[in-house]
XYZ file of C-alpha atoms in Angstrom:
141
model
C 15.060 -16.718 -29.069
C 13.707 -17.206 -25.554
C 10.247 -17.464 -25.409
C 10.265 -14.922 -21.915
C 11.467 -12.168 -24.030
C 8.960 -9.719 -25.414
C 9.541 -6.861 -28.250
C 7.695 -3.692 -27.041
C 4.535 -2.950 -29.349
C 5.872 0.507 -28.477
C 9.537 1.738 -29.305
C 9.004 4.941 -29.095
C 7.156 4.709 -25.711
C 7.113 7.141 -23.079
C 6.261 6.648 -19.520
C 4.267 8.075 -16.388
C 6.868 10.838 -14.517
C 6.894 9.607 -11.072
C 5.483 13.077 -10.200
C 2.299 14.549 -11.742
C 2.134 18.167 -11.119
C -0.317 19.608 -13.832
C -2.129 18.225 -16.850
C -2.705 18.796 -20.176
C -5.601 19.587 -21.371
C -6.267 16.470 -22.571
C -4.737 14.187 -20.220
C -6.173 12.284 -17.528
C -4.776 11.485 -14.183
C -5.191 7.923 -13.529
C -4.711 6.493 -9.613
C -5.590 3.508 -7.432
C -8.355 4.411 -5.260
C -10.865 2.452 -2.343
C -14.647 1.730 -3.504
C -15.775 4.196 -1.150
C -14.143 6.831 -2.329
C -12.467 8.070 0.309
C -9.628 9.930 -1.622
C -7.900 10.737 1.444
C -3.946 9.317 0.502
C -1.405 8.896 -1.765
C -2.516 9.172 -5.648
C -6.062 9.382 -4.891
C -5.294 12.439 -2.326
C -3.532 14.016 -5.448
C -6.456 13.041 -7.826
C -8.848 14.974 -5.397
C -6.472 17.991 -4.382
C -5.916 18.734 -8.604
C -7.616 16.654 -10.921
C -10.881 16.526 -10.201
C -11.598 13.192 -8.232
C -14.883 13.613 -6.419
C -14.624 12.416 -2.912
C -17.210 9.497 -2.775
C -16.961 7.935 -6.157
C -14.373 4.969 -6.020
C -14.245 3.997 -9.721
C -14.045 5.758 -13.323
C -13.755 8.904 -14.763
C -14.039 11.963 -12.506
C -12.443 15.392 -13.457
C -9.156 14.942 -14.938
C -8.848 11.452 -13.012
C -9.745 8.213 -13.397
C -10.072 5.751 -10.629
C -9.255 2.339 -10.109
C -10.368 0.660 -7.092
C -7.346 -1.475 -5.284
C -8.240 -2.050 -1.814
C -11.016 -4.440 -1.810
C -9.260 -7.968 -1.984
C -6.645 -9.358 -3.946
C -4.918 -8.421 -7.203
C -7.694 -10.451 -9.203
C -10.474 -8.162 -7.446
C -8.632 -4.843 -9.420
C -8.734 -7.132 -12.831
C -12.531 -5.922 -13.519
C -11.475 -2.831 -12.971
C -8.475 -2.296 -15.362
C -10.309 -4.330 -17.828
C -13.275 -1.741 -17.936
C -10.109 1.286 -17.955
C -8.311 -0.481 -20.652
C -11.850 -0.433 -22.649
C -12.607 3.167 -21.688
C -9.447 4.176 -22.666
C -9.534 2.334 -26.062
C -12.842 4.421 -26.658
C -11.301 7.868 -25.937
C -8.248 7.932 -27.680
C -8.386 11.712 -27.933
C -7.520 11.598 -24.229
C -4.467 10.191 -23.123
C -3.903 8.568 -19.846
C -1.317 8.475 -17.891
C -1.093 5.956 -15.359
C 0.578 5.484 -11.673
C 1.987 2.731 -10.182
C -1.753 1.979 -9.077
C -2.003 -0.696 -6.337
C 1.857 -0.440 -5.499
C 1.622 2.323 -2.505
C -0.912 2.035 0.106
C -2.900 -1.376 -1.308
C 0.911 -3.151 -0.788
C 1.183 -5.187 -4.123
C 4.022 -5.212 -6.259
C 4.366 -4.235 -9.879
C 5.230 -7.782 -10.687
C 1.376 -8.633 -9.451
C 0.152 -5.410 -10.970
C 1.406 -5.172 -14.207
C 0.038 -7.841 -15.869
C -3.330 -6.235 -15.254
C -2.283 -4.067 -17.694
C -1.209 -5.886 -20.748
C -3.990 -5.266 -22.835
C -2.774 -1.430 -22.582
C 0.529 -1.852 -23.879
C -0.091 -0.908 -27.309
C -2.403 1.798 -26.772
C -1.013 4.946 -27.470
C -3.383 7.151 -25.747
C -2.195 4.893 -22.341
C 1.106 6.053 -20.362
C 2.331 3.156 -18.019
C 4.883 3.495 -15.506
C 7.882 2.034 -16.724
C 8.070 -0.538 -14.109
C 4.773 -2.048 -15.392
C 6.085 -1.581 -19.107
C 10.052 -3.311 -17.415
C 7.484 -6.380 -16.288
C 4.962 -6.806 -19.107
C 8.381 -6.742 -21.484
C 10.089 -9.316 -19.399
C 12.829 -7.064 -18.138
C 11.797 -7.602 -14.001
């Protein structure tokens, strides 16, 4: 069996729409963002316009949204801060989050670099990856 190929934790896993209209009650809108806060494009001009984001706070839990700061440095400068969502999210698992392709719009990285940021997340339930992330973490990019 080759050693690159991994079984998804997951096989009955749904993913992130590429769209986010609305929310469940429940659900949490989760979107690459600047430590400033300035919500002003892409995801993070979504998170503010409809799920609460507050304009001004660049990380965490905020409404329906969750931040993740992307724009500070390289991919290894985002690690602390998927590593303290992936922990949040592990503690709330009566929310479920659903995640965009954070860090692959405006910030410029790939999901290649990105994804492995999230492999901790993979077999949380309450955590909806983009299946880009979930093609990479499984080996399949």
């Amino acid at each position: 069996m080759d050693s690159n190929i991994r079984i998804d934790p997951n096989p009955s896993r749904t993913y992130t729409p590429d769209r986010i209209e609305s929310l469940g009650e429940r659900e949490i809108f989760v979107f690459g963002s600047n430590l400033r806060g300035a919500h002003a494009g892409g995801a993070a001009r979504i998170a503010k316009q409809k799920f609460g984001a507050i304009w001004g706070q660049g990380v965490g839990l905020q409404g329906h949204s969750y931040a993740i700061p992307t724009m500070q440095g390289g991919v290894q400068t985002i690690r602390p801060y998927t590593d303290e969502f992936i922990s949040f999210a592990s503690s709330h698992p009566e929310l479920t989050f659903l995640v965009t392709r954070i860090g692959c719009g405006i910030a410029g990285f790939t999901d290649r670099q990105i994804a492995p940021l999230f492999e901790k997340a993979l077999p949380l339930r309450n955590v909806i990856l983009p299946r880009e992330f979930v093609r990479c973490l499984l080996g399949e990019m």
